[in-house]
GROMACS .gro file of C-alpha atoms in nm:
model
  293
    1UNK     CA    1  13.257   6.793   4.280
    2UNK     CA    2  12.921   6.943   4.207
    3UNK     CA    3  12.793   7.265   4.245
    4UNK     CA    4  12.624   7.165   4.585
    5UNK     CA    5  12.954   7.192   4.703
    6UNK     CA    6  13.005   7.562   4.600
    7UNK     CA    7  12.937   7.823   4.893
    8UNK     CA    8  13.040   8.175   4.747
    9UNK     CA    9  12.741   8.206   4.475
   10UNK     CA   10  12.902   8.482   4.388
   11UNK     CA   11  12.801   8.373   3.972
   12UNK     CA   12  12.460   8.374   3.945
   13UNK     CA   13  12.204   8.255   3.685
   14UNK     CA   14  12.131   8.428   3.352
   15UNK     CA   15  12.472   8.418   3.182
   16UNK     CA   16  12.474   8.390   2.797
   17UNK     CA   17  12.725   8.097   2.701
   18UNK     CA   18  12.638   7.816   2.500
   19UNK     CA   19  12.552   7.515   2.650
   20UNK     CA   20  12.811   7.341   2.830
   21UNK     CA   21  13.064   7.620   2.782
   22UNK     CA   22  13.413   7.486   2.981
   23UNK     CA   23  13.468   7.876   3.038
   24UNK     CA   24  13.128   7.957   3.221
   25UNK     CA   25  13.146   7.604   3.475
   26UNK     CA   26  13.551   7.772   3.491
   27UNK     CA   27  13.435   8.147   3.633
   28UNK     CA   28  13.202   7.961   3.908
   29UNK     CA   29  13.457   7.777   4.079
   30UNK     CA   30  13.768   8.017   4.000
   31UNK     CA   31  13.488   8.287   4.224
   32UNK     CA   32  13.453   7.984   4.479
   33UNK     CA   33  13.816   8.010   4.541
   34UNK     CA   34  13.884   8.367   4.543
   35UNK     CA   35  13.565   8.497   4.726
   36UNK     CA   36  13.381   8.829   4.694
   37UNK     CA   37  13.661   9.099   4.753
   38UNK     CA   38  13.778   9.000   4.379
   39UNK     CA   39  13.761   9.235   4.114
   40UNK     CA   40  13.744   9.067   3.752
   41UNK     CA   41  13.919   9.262   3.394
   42UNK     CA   42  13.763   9.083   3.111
   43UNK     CA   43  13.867   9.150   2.742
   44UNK     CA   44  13.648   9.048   2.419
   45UNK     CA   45  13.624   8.707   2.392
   46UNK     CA   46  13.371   8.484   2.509
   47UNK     CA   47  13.303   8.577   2.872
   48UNK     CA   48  13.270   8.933   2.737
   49UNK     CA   49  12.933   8.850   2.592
   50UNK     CA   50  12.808   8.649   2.782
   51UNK     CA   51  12.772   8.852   3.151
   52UNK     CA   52  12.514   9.003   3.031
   53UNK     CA   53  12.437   9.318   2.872
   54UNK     CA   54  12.460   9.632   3.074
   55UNK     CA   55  12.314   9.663   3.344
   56UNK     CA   56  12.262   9.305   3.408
   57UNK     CA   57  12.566   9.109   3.498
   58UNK     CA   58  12.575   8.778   3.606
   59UNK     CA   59  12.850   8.824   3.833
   60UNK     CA   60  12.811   8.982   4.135
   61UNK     CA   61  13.190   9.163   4.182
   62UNK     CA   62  13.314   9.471   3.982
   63UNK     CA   63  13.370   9.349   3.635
   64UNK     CA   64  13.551   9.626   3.395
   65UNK     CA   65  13.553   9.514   3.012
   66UNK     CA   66  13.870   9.644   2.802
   67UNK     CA   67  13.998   9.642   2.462
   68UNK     CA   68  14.180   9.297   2.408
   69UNK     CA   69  14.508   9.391   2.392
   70UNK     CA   70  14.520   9.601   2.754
   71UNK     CA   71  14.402   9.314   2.962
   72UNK     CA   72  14.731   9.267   3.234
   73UNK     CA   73  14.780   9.647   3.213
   74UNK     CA   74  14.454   9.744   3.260
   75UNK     CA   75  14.474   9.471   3.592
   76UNK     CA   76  14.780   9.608   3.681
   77UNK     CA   77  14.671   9.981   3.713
   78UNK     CA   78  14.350   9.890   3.902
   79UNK     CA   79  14.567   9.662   4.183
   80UNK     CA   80  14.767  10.009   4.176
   81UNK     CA   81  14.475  10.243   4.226
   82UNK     CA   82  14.319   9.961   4.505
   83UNK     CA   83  14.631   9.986   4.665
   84UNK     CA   84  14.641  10.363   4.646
   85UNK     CA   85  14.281  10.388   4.820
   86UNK     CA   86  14.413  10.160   5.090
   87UNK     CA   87  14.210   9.826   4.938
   88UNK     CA   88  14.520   9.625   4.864
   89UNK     CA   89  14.412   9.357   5.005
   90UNK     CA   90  14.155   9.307   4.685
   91UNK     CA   91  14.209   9.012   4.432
   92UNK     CA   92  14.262   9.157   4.094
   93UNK     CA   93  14.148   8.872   3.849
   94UNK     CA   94  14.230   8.908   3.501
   95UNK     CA   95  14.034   8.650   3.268
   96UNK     CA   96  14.115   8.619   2.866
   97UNK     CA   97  14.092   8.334   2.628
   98UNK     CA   98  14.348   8.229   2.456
   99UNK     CA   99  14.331   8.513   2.127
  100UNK     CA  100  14.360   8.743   2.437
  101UNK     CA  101  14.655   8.587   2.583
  102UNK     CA  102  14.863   8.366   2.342
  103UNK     CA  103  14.795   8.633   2.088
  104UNK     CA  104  14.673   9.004   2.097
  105UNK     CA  105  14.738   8.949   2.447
  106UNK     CA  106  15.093   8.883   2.516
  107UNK     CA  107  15.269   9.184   2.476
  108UNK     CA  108  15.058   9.359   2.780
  109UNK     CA  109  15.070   9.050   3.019
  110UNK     CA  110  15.500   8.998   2.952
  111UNK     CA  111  15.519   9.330   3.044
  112UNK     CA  112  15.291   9.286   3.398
  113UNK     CA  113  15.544   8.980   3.429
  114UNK     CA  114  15.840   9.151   3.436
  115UNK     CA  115  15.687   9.411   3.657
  116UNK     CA  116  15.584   9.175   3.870
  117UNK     CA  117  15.270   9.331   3.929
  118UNK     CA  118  15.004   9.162   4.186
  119UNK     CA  119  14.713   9.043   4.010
  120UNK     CA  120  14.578   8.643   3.886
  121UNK     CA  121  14.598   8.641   3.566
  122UNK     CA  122  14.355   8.305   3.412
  123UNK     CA  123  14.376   8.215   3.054
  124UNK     CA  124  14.070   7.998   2.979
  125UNK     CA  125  14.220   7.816   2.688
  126UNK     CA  126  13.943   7.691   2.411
  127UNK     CA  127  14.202   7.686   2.086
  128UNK     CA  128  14.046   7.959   1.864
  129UNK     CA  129  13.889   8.273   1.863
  130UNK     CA  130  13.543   8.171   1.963
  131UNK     CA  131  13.329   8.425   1.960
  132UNK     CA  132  13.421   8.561   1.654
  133UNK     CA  133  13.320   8.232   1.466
  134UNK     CA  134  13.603   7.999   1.507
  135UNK     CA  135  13.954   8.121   1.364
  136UNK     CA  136  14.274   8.019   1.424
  137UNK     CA  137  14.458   8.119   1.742
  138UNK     CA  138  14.824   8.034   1.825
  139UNK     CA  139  14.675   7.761   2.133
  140UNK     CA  140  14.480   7.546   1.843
  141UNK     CA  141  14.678   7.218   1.812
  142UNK     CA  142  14.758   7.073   1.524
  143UNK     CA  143  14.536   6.868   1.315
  144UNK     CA  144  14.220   7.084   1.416
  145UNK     CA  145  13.990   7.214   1.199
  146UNK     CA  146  13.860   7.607   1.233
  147UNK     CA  147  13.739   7.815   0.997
  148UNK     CA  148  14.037   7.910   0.894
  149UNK     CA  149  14.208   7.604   0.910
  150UNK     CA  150  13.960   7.408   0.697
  151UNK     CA  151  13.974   7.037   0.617
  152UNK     CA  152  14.204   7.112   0.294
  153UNK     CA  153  14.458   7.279   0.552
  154UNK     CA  154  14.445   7.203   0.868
  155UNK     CA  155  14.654   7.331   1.130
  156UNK     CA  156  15.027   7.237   1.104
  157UNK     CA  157  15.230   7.443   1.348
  158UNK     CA  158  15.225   7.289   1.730
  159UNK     CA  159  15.067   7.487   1.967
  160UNK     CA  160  15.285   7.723   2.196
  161UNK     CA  161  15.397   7.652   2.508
  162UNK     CA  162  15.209   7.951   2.685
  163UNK     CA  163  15.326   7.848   3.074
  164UNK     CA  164  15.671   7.786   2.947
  165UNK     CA  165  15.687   8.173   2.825
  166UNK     CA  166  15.563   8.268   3.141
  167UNK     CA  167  15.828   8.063   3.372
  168UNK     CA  168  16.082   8.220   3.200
  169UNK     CA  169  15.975   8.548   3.283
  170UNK     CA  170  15.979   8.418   3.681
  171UNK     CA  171  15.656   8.471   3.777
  172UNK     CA  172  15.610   8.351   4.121
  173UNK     CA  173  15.340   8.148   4.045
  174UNK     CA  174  15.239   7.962   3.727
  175UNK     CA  175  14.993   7.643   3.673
  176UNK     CA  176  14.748   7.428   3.477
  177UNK     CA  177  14.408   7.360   3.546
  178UNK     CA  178  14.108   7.163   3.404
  179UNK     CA  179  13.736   7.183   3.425
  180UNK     CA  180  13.717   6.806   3.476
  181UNK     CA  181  13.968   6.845   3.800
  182UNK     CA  182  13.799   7.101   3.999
  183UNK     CA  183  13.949   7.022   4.340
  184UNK     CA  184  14.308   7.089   4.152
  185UNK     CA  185  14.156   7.353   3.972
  186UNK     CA  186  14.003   7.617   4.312
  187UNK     CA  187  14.347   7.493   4.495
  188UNK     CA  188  14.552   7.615   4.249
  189UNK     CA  189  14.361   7.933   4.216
  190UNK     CA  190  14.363   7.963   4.630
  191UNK     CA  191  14.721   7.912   4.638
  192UNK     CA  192  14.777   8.202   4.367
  193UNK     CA  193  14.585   8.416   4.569
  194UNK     CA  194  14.795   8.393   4.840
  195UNK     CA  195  15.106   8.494   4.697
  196UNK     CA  196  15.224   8.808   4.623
  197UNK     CA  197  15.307   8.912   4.288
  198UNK     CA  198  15.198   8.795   3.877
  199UNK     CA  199  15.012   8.427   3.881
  200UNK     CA  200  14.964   8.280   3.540
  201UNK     CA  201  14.640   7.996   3.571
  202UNK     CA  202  14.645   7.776   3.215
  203UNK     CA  203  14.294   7.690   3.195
  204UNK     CA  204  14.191   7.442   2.970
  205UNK     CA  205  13.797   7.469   2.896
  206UNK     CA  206  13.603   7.291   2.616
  207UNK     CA  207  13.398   7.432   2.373
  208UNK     CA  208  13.145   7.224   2.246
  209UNK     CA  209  13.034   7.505   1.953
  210UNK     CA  210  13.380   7.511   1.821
  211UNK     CA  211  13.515   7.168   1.896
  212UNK     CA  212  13.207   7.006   1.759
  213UNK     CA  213  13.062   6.779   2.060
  214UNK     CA  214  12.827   6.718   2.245
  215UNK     CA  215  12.737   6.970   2.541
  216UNK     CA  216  12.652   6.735   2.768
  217UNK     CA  217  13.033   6.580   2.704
  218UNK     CA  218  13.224   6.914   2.763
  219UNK     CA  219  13.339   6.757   3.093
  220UNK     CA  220  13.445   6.426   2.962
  221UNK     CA  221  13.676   6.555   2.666
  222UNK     CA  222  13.858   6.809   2.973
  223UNK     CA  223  13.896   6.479   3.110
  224UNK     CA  224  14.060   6.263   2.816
  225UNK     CA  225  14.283   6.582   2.723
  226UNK     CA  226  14.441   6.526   3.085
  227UNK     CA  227  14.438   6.138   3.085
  228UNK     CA  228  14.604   6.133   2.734
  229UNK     CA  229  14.881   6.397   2.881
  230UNK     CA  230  14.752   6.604   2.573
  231UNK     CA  231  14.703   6.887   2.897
  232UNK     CA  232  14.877   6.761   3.187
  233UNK     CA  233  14.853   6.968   3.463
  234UNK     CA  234  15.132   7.057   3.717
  235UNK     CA  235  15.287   7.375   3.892
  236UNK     CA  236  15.577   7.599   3.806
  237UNK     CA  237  15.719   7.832   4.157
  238UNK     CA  238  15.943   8.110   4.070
  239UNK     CA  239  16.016   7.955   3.713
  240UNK     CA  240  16.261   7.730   3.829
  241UNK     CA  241  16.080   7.491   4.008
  242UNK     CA  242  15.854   7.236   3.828
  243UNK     CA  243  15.610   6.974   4.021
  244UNK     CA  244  15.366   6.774   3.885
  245UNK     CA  245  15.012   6.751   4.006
  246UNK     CA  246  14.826   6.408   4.087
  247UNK     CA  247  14.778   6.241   3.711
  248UNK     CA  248  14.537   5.987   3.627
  249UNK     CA  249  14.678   5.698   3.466
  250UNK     CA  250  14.767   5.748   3.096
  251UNK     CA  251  14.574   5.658   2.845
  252UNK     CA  252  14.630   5.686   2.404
  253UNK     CA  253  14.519   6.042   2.253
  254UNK     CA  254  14.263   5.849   2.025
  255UNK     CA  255  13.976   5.849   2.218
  256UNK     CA  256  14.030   6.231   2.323
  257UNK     CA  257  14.069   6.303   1.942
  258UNK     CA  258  13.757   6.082   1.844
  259UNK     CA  259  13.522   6.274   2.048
  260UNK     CA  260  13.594   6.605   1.850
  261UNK     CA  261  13.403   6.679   1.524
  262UNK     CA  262  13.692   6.958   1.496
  263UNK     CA  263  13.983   6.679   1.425
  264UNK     CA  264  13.731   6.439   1.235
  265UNK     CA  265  13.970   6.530   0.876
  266UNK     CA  266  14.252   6.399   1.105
  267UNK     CA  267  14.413   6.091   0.866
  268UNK     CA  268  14.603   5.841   1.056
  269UNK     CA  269  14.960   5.983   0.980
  270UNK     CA  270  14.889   6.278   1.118
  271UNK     CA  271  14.726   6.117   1.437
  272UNK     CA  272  15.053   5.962   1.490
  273UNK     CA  273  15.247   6.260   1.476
  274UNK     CA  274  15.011   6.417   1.697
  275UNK     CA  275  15.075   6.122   1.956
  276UNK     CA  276  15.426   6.195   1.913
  277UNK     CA  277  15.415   6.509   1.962
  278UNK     CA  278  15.223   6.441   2.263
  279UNK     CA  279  15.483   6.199   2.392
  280UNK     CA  280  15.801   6.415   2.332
  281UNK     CA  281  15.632   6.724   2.560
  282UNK     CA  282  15.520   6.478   2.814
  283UNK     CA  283  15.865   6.347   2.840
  284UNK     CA  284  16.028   6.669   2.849
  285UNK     CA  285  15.773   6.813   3.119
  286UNK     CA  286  15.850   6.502   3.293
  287UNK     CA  287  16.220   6.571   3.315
  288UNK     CA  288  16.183   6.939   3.465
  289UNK     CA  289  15.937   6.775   3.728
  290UNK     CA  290  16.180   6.470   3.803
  291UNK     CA  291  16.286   6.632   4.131
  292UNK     CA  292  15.979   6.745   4.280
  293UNK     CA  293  15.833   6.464   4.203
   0.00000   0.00000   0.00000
């Protein structure tokens, strides 16, 4: 896939990420997929920032920016007021990182769950609060370092299981996606868009500021995460139904870790409790996907 491929141009130039952002190469082809009658709800975080400042945008569909923790209810009030002035047929596309989502987040998107209301709502996932400088967030794995998770105490709690909390609310419609699997990625987002009622997108999108690479290798490390089933991706329909997508063959989280200034403090014990942790959520996702598979 490269952006030759893309049609829509409905992101344009002049956005303000860092180079090789996994959340700015996300937005183009999540816009791809969804077309131009989409109407985006950012909160801080990243993406905030970097549309531009106002007037300048670097999208070119109705973005509205809201406080962090009103994200899924501000979505689900402006799919009700699209609705009311006879637009319902409008994508309502709600886009937080993971201190949005996993975190300040949550409270406002279980409640849009239950609800069921009819919006997208994509959690680009970089495993800290970025923008801020690199704290903690409930989606950094174990091992890393952030800011405040420094090399004399690095993360120990396992990351939460953000789709899991989301099946069990029933949502019609809830995936994973990565940057390196773009194909998977806009079919996944097409297939949300054309079912009625709260979709839940796990994005997983590097970070090469915070997770200390290379930007030219932001790709890549998407890539190993998925090969080393530290981010498989696969479906979940009505929360009940589990199906994997098409895997790559597997591969040993080593490689994936080595490639990440941010797990560099990482001693060998606790690389092989990370691989084990690994393995036991692999197995257990493998089990609920057994008979779709």
């Amino acid at each position: 896939m490269t952006n030759t491929a893309l049609t829509q141009d409905i992101m344009g130039p002049g956005h303000l990420a860092c180079a090789g952002c996994g959340a700015a190469i996300a937005m183009r082809h999540a816009m791809e997929a969804l077309g131009p009658k989409t109407n985006i709800v950012v909160p801080a975080g990243c993406w905030s920032t970097f549309i531009g400042v106002y007037p300048n945008s670097c999208l070119r569909v109705p973005v509205m920016s809201v406080a962090f923790a009103t994200t899924a209810a501000t979505a689900s009030g402006l799919k009700a007021g699209l609705e009311r002035m006879g637009r319902g047929e409008e994508t309502v596309l709600a886009w937080a990182g993971d201190g949005g989502t996993f975190d300040i987040g949550i409270q406002a998107l279980s409640g849009a769950a239950e609800r069921n209301e009819d919006i997208i709502f994509v959690c680009y996932d970089n495993e800290a609060y970025m923008n801020t400088g690199i704290q903690r967030s409930s989606a950094t794995p174990p091992g890393a370092w952030t800011t405040t998770t420094p090399e004399s105490a690095l993360k120990s709690q396992r990351k939460k299981n953000m789709v899991a909390i989301m099946a069990a609310h029933g949502v019609p419609y809830a995936a994973t996606a990565s940057i390196a699997y773009p194909e998977d990625f806009m079919a996944k987002m097409a297939k949300a868009n054309s079912i009625r009622g709260t979709k839940f997108i796990h994005l997983f999108a590097s970070c090469p500021t915070g997770w200390r690479h290379g930007s030219e290798l932001s790709v890549e490390v998407a890539a190993r995460a998925v090969k080393s089933r530290v981010f498989p991706l696969y479906e979940v329909m009505d929360g009940e139904e589990w199906r994997m997508s098409p895997m790559p063959a597997k591969e040993p989280v080593s490689e994936y870790l080595r490639m990440q200034g941010r797990f560099k403090a990482m001693g060998p014990e606790i690389e092989a409790e990370f691989q084990r942790g690994v393995d036991r959520s692999w197995k257990s996702l493998a089990r609920k996907c057994a008979p779709s598979a």
